[in-house]
JSON list of C-alpha atoms and ligand atoms in Angstrom, two decimals:
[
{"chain": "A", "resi": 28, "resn": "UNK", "atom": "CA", "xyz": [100.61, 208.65, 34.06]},
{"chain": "A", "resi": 29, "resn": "UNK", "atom": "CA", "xyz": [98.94, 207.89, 37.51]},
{"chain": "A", "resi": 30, "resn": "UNK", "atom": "CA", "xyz": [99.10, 210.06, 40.23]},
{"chain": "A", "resi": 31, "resn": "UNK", "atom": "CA", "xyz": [96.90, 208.99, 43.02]},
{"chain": "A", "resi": 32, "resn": "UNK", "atom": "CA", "xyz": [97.00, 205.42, 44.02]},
{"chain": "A", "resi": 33, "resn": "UNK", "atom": "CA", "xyz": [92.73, 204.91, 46.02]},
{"chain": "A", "resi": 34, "resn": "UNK", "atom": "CA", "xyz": [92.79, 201.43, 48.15]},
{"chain": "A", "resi": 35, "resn": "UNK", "atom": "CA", "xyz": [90.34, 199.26, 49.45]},
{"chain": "A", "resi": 36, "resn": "UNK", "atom": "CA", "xyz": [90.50, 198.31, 52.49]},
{"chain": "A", "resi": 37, "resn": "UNK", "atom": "CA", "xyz": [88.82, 195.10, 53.87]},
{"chain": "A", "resi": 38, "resn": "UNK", "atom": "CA", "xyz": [90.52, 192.19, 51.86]},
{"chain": "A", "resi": 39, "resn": "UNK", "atom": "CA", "xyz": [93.21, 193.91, 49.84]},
{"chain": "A", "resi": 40, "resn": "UNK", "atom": "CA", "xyz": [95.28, 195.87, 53.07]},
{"chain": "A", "resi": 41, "resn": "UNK", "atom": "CA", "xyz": [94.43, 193.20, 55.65]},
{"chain": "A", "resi": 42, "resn": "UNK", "atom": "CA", "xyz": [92.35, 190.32, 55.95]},
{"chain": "A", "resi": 43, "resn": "UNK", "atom": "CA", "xyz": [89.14, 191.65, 57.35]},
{"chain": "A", "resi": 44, "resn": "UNK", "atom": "CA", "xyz": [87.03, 190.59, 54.53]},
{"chain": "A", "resi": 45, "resn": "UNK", "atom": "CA", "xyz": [87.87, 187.24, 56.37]},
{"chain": "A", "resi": 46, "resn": "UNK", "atom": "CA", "xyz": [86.54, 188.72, 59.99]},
{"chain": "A", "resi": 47, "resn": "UNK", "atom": "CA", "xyz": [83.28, 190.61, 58.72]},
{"chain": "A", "resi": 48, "resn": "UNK", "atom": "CA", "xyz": [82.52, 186.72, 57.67]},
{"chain": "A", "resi": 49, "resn": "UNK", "atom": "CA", "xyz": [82.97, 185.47, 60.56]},
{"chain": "A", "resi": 50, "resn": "UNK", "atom": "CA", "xyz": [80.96, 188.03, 61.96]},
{"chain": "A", "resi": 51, "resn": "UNK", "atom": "CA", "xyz": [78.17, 187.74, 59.66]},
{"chain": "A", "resi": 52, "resn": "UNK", "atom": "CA", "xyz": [78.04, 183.38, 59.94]},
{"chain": "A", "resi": 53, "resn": "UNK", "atom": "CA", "xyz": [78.03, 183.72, 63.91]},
{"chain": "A", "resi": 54, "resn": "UNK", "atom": "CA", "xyz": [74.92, 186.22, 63.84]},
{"chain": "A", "resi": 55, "resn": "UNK", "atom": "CA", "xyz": [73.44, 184.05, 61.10]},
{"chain": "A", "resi": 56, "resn": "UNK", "atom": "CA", "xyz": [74.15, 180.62, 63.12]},
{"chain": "A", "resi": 57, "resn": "UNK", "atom": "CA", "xyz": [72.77, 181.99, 66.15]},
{"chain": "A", "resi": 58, "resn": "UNK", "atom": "CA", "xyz": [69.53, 183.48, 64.12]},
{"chain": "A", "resi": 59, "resn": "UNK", "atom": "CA", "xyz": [69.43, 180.18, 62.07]},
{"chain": "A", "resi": 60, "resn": "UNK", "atom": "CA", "xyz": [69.88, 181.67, 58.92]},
{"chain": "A", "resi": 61, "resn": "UNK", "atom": "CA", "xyz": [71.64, 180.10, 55.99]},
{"chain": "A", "resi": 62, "resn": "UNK", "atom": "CA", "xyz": [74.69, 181.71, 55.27]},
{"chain": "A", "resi": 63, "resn": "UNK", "atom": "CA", "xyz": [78.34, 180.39, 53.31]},
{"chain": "A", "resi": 64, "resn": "UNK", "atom": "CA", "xyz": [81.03, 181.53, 51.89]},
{"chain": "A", "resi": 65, "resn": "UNK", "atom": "CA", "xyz": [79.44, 181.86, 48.48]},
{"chain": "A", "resi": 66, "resn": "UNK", "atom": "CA", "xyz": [76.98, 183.77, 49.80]},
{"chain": "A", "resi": 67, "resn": "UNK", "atom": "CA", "xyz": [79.66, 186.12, 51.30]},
{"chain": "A", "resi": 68, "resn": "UNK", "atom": "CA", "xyz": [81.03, 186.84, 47.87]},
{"chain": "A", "resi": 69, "resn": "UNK", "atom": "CA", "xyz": [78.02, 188.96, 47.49]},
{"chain": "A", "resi": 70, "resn": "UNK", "atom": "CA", "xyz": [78.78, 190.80, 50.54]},
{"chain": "A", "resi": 71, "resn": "UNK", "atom": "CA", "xyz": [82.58, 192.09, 49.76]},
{"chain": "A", "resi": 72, "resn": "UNK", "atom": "CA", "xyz": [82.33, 195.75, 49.92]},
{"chain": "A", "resi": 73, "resn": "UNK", "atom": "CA", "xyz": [78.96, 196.38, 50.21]},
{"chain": "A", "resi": 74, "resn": "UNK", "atom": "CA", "xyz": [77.63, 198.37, 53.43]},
{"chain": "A", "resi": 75, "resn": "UNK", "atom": "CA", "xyz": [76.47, 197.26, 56.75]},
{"chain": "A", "resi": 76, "resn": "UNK", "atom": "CA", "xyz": [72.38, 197.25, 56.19]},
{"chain": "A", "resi": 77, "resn": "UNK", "atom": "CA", "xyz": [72.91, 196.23, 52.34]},
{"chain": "A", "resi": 78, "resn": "UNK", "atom": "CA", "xyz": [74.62, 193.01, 53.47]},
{"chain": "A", "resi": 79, "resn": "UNK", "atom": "CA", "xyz": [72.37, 192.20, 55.81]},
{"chain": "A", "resi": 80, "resn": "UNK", "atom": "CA", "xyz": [69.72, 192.77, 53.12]},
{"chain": "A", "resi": 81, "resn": "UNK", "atom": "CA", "xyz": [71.53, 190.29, 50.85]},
{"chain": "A", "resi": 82, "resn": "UNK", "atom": "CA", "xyz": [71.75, 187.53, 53.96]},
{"chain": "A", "resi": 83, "resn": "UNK", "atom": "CA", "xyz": [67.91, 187.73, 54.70]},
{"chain": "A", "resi": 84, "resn": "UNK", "atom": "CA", "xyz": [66.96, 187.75, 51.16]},
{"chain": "A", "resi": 85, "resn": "UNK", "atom": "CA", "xyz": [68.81, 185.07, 50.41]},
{"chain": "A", "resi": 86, "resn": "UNK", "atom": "CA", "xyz": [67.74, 182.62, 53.48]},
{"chain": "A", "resi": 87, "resn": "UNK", "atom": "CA", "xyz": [63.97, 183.94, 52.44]},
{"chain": "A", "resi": 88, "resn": "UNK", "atom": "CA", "xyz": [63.52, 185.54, 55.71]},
{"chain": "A", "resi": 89, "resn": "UNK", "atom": "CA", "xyz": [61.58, 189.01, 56.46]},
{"chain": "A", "resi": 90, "resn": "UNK", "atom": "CA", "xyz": [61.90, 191.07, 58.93]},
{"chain": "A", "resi": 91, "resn": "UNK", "atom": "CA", "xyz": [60.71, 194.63, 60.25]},
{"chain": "A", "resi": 92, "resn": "UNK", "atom": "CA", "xyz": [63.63, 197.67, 60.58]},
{"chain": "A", "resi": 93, "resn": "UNK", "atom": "CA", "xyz": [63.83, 197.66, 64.17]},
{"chain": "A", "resi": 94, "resn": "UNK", "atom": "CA", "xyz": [64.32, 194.06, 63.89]},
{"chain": "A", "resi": 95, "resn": "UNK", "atom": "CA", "xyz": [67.09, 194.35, 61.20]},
{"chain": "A", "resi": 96, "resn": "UNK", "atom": "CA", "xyz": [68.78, 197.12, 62.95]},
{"chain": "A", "resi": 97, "resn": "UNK", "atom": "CA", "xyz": [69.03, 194.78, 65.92]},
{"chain": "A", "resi": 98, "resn": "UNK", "atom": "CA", "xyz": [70.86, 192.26, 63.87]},
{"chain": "A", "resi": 99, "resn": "UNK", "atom": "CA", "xyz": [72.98, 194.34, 62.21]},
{"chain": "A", "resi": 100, "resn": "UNK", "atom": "CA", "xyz": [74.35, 196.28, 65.82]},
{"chain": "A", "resi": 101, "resn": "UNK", "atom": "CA", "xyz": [74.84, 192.72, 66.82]},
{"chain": "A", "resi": 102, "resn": "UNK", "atom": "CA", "xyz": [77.23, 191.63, 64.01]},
{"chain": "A", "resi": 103, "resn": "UNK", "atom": "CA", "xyz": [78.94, 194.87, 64.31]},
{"chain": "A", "resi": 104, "resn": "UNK", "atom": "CA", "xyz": [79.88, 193.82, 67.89]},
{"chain": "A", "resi": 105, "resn": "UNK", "atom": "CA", "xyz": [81.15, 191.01, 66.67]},
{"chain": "A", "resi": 106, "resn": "UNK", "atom": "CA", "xyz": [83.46, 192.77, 64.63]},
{"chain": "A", "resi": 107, "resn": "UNK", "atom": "CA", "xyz": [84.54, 195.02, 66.61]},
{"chain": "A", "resi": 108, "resn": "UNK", "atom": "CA", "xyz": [85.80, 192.98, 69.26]},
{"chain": "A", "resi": 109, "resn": "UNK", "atom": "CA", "xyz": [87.64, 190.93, 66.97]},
{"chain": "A", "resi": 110, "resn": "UNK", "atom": "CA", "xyz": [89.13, 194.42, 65.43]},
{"chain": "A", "resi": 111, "resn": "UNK", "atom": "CA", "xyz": [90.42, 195.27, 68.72]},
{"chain": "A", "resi": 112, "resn": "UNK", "atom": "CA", "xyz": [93.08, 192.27, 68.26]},
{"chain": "A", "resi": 113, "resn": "UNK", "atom": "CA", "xyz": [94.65, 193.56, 65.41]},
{"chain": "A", "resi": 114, "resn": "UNK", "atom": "CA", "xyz": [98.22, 194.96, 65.26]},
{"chain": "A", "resi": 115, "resn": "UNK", "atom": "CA", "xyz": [100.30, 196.31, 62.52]},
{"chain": "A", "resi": 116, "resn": "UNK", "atom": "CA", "xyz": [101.30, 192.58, 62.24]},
{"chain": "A", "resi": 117, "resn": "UNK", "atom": "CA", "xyz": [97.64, 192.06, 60.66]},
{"chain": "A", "resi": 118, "resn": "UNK", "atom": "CA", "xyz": [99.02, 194.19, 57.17]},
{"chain": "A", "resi": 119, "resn": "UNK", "atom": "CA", "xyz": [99.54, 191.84, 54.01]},
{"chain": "A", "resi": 120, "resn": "UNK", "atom": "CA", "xyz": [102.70, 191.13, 53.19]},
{"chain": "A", "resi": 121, "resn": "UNK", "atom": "CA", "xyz": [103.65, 193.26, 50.57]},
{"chain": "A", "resi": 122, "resn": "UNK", "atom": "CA", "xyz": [101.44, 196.42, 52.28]},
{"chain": "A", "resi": 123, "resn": "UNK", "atom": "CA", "xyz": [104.47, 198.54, 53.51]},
{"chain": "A", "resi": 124, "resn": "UNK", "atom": "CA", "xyz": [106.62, 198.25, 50.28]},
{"chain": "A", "resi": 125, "resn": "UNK", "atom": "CA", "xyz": [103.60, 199.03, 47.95]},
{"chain": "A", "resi": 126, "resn": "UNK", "atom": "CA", "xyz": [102.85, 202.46, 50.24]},
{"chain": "A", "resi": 127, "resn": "UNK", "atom": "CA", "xyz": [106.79, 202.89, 50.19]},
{"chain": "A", "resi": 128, "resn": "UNK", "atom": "CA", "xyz": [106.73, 202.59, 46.36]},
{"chain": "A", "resi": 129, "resn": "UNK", "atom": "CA", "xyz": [104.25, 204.76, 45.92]},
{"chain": "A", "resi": 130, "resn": "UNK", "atom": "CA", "xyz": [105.00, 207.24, 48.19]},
{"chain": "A", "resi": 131, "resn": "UNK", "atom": "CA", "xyz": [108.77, 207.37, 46.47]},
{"chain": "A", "resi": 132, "resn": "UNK", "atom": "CA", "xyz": [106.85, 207.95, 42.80]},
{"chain": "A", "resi": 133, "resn": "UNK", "atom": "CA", "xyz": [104.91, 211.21, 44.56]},
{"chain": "A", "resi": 134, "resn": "UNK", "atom": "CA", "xyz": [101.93, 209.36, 43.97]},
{"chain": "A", "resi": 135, "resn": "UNK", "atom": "CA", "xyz": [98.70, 210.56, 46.33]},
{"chain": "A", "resi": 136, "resn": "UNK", "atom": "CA", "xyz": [97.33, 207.93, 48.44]},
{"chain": "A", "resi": 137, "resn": "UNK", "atom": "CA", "xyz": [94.11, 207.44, 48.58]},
{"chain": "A", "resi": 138, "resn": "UNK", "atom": "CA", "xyz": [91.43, 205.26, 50.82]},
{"chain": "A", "resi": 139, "resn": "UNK", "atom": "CA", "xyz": [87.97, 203.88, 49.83]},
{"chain": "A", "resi": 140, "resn": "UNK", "atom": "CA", "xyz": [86.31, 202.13, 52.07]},
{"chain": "A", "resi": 141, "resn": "UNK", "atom": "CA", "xyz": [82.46, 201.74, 52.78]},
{"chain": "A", "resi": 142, "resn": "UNK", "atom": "CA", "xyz": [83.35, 200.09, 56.38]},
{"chain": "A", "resi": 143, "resn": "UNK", "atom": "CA", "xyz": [82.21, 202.66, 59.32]},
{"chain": "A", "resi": 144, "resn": "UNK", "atom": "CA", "xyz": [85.35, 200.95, 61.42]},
{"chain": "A", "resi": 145, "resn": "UNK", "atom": "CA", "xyz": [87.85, 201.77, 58.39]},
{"chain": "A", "resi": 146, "resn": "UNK", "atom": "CA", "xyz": [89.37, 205.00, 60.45]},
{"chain": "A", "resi": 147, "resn": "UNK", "atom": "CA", "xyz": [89.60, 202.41, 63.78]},
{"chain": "A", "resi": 148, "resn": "UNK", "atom": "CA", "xyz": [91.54, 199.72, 61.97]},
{"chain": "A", "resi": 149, "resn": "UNK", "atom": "CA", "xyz": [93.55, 201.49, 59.99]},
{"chain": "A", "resi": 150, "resn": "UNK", "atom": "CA", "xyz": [94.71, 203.04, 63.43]},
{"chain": "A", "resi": 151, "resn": "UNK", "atom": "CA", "xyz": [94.87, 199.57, 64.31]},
{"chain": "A", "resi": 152, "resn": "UNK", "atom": "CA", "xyz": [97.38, 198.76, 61.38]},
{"chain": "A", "resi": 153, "resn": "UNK", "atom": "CA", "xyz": [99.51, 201.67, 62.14]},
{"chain": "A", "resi": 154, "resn": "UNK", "atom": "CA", "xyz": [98.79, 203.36, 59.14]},
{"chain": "A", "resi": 155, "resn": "UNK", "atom": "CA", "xyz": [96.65, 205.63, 59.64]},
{"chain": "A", "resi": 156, "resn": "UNK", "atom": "CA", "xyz": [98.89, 208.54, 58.50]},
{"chain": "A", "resi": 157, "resn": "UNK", "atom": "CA", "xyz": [100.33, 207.19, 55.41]},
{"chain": "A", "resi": 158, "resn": "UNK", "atom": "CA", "xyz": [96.75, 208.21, 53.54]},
{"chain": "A", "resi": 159, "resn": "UNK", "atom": "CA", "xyz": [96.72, 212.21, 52.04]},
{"chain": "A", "resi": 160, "resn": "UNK", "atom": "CA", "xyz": [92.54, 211.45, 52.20]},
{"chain": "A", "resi": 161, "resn": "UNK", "atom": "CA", "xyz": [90.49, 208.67, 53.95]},
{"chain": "A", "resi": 162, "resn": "UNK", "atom": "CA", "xyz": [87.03, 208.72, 52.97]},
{"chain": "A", "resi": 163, "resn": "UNK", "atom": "CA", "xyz": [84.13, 208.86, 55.71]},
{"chain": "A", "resi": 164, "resn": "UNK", "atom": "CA", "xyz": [81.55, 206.13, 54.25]},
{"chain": "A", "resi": 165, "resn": "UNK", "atom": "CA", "xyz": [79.31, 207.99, 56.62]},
{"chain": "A", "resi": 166, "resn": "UNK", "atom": "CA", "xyz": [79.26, 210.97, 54.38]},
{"chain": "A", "resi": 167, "resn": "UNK", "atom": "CA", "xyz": [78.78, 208.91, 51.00]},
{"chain": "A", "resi": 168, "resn": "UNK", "atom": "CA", "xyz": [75.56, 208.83, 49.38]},
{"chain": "A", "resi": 169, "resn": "UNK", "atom": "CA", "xyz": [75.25, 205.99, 47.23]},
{"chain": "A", "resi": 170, "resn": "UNK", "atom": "CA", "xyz": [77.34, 203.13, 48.45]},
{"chain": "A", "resi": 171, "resn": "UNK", "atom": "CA", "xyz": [79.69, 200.94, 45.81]},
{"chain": "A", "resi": 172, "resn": "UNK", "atom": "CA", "xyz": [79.31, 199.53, 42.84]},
{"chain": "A", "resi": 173, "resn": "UNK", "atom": "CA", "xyz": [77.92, 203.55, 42.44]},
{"chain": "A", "resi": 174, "resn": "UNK", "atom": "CA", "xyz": [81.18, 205.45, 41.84]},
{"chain": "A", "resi": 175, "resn": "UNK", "atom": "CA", "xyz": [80.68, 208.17, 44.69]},
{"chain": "A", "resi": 176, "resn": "UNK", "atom": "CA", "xyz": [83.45, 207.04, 47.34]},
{"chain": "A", "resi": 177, "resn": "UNK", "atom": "CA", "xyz": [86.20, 206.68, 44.94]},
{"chain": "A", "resi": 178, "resn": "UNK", "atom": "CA", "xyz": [85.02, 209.78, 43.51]},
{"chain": "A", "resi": 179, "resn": "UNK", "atom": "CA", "xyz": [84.87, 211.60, 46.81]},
{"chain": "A", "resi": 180, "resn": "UNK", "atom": "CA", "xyz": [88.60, 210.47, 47.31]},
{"chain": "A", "resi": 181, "resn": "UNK", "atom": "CA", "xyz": [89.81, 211.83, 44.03]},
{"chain": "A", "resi": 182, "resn": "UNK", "atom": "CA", "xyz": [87.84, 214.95, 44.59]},
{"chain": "A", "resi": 183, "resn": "UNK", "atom": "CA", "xyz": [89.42, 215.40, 47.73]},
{"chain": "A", "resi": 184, "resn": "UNK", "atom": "CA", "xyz": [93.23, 214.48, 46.51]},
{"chain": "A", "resi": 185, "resn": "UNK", "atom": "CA", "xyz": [93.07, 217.13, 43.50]},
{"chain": "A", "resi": 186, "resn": "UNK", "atom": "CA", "xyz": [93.66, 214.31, 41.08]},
{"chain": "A", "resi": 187, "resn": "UNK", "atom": "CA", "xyz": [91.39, 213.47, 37.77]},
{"chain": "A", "resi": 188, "resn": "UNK", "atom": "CA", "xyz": [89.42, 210.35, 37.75]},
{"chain": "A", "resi": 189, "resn": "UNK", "atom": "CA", "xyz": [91.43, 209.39, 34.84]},
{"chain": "A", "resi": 190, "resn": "UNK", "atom": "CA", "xyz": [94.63, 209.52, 36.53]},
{"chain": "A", "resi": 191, "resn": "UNK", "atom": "CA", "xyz": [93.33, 207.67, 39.36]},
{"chain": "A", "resi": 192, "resn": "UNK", "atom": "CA", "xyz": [94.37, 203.79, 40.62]},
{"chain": "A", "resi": 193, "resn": "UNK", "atom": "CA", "xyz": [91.40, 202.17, 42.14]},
{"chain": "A", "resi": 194, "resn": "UNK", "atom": "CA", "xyz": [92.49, 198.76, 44.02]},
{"chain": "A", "resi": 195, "resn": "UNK", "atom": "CA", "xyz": [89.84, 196.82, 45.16]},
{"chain": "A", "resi": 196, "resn": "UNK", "atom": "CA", "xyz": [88.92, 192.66, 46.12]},
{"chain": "A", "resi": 197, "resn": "UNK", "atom": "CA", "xyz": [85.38, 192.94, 45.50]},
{"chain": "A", "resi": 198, "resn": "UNK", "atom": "CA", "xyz": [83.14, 192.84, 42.22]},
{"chain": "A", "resi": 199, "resn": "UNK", "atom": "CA", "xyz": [80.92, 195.71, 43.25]},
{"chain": "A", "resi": 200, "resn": "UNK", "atom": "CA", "xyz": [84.28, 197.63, 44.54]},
{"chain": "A", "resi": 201, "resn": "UNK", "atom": "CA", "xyz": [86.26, 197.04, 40.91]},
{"chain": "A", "resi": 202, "resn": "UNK", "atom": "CA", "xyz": [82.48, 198.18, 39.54]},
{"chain": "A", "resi": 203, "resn": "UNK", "atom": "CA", "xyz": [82.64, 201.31, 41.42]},
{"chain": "A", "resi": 204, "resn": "UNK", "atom": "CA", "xyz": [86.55, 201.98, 40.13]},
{"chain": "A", "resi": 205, "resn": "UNK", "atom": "CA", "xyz": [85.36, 201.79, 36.57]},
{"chain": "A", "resi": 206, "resn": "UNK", "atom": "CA", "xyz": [82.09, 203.52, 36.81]},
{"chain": "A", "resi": 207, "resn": "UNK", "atom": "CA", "xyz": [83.92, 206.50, 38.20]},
{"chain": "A", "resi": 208, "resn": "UNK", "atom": "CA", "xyz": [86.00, 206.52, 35.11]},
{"chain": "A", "resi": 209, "resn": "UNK", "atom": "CA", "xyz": [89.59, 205.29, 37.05]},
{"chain": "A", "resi": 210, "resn": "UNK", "atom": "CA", "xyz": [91.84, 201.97, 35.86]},
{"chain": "A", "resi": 211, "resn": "UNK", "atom": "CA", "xyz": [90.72, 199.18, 38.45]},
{"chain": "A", "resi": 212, "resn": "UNK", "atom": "CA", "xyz": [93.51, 196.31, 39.94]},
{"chain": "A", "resi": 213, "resn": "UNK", "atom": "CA", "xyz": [91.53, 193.20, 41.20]},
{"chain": "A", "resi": 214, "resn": "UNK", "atom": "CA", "xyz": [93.19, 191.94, 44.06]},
{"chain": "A", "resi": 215, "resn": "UNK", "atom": "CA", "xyz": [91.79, 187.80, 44.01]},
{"chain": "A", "resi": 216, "resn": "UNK", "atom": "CA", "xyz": [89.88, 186.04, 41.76]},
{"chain": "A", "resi": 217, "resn": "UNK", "atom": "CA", "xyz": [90.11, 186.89, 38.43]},
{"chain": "A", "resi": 218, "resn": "UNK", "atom": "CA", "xyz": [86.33, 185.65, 37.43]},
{"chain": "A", "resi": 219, "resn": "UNK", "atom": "CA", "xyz": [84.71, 187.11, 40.26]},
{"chain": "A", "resi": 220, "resn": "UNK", "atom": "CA", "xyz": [86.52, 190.35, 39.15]},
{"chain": "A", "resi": 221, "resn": "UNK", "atom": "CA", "xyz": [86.51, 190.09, 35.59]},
{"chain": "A", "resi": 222, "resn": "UNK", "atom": "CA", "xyz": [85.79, 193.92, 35.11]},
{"chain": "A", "resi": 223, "resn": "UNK", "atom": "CA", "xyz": [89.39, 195.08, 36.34]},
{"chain": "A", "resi": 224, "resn": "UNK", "atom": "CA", "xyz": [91.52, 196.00, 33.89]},
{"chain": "A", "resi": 225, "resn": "UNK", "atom": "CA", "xyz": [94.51, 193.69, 35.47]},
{"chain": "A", "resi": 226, "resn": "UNK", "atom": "CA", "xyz": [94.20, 191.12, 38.25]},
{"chain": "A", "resi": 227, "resn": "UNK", "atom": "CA", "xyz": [96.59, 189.88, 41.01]},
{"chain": "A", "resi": 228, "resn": "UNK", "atom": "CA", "xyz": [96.31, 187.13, 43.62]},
{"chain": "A", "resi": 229, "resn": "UNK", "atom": "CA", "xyz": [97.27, 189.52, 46.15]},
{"chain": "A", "resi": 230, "resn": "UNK", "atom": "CA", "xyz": [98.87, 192.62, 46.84]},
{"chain": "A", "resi": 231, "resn": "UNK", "atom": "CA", "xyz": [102.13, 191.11, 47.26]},
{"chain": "A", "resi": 232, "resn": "UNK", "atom": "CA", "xyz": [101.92, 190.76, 43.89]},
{"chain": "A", "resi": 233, "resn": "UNK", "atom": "CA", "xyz": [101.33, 194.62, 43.36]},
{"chain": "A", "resi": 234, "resn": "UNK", "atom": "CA", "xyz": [104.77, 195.94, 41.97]},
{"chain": "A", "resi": 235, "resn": "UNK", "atom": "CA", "xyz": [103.92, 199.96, 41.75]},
{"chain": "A", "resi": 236, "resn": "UNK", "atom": "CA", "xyz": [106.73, 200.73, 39.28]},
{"chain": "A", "resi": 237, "resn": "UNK", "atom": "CA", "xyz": [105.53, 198.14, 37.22]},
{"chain": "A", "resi": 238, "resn": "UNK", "atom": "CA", "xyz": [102.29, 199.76, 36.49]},
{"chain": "A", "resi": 239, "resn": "UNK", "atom": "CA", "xyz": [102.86, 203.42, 37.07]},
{"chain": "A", "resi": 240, "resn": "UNK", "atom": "CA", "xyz": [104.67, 204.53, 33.79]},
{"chain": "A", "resi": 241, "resn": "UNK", "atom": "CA", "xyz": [107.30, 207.61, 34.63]},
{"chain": "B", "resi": 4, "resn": "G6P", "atom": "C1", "xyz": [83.49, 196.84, 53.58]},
{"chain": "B", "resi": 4, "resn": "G6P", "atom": "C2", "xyz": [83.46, 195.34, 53.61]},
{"chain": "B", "resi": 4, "resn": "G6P", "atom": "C3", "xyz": [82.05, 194.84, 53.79]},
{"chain": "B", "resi": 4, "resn": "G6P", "atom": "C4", "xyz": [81.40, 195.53, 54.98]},
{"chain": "B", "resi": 4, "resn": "G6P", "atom": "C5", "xyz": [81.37, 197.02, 54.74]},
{"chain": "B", "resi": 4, "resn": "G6P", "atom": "C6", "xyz": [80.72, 197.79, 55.88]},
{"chain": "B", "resi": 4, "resn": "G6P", "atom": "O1", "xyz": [83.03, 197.25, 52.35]},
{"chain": "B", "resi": 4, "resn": "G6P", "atom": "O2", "xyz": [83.99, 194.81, 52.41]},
{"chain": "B", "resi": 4, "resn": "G6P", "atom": "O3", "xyz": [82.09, 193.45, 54.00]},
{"chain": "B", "resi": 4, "resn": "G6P", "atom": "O4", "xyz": [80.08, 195.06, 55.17]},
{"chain": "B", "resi": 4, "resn": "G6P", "atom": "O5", "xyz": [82.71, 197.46, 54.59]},
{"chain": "B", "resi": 4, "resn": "G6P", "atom": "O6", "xyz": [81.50, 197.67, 57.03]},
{"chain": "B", "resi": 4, "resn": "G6P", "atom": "P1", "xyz": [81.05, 198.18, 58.47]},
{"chain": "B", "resi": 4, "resn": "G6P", "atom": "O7", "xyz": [82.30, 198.05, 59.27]},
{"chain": "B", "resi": 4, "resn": "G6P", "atom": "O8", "xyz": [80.63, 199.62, 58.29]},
{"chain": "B", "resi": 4, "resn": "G6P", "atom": "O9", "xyz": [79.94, 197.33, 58.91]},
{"chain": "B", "resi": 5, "resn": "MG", "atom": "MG1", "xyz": [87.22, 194.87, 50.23]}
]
């Protein structure tokens, strides 16, 4: 059976996968750059620099690192301002009674995330201390789909890989789950995240007991 339960953060605990968007599109307006929502897809759970890498490739546009760097400290404003609004309103429904669930079942919890701000918003969420281990992406070498962060949070929880519950809303996220050897739930689009082994609109859908055999 399961015993460590590794989240996502952006787009399965809260809808931040929503705000880095919005983040992204208002550097990209302002630098002209095309940029959608289909696009975006692309960008769900992959790190700062990478993402920007993805929105300049994509739009055909070069530019030099300092130059880059620039752009990227400037949508990370963005973000952060709009971070600073959130409250523990912000959670998904659902959130609370999944960690409850869990936490009932002795199950370790577990987070994932390659966002720099996760520690911030989570603080922001008010749940900060309902995770044994939160992963630094900071300290992670090779960022998802390579398995290293979910693997750093197993590591760190004393549970096996094979016991472990990665929960994720992005394909290279649900990528990461697998290659590290763990059973993947795809919180969203069941095409996009075809590789999970089960997929749910949302985590309200998540019923713990349900997949966590005694
Ligand atoms: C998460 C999000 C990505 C975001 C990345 C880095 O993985 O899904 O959209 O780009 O974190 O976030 P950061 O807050 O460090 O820029
Ligand atoms: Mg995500």
């Amino acid at each position: 059976p399961a015993q460590a339960l590794i989240f996502d953060l952006d787009g399965v605990l809260t809808d931040t996968a929503q705000t880095h968007y919005r983040a992204w599109k208002r550097m990209a307006d302002e630098e002209g750059l095309p940029f959608d929502q289909h696009v975006n897809e692309q960008l769900k759970g992959v790190d700062r620099m990478s993402s920007l890498e993805i929105i300049l490739r994509h739009a055909g546009r070069t530019l030099s690192a300092e130059q880059k760097q620039a752009l990227a400290e400037r949508k990370n404003g963005y973000y952060v301002e709009a971070i600073a609004e959130v409250t523990p309103k912000d959670l998904f429904p659902g959130v609370a009674r999944v960690l409850e669930q869990a936490r009932a079942r002795g199950l370790k919890l577990g987070l994932a995330s390659a966002s720099r701000n996760a520690a911030a918003l989570l603080d922001r969420l008010g749940i900060a201390g309902r995770f044994d281990y939160i992963a630094d992406a900071a300290r992670i070498d090779r960022a998802k789909p390579a398995p290293d962060i979910f693997l750093d949070v197993a590591a760190a929880l004393g549970v096996a890989p094979a016991r472990c519950i990665g929960i994720e809303d992005a394909a290279a996220g649900v990528a990461a789950i697998k290659s590290a050897g763990m059973a993947a739930i795809g919180i969203g689009d069941a095409t996009t995240l075809a590789q999970a082994d089960a997929c749910l609109a949302d985590i309200a859908a998540f019923d713990v007991d349900a997949f966590v055999s005694p």
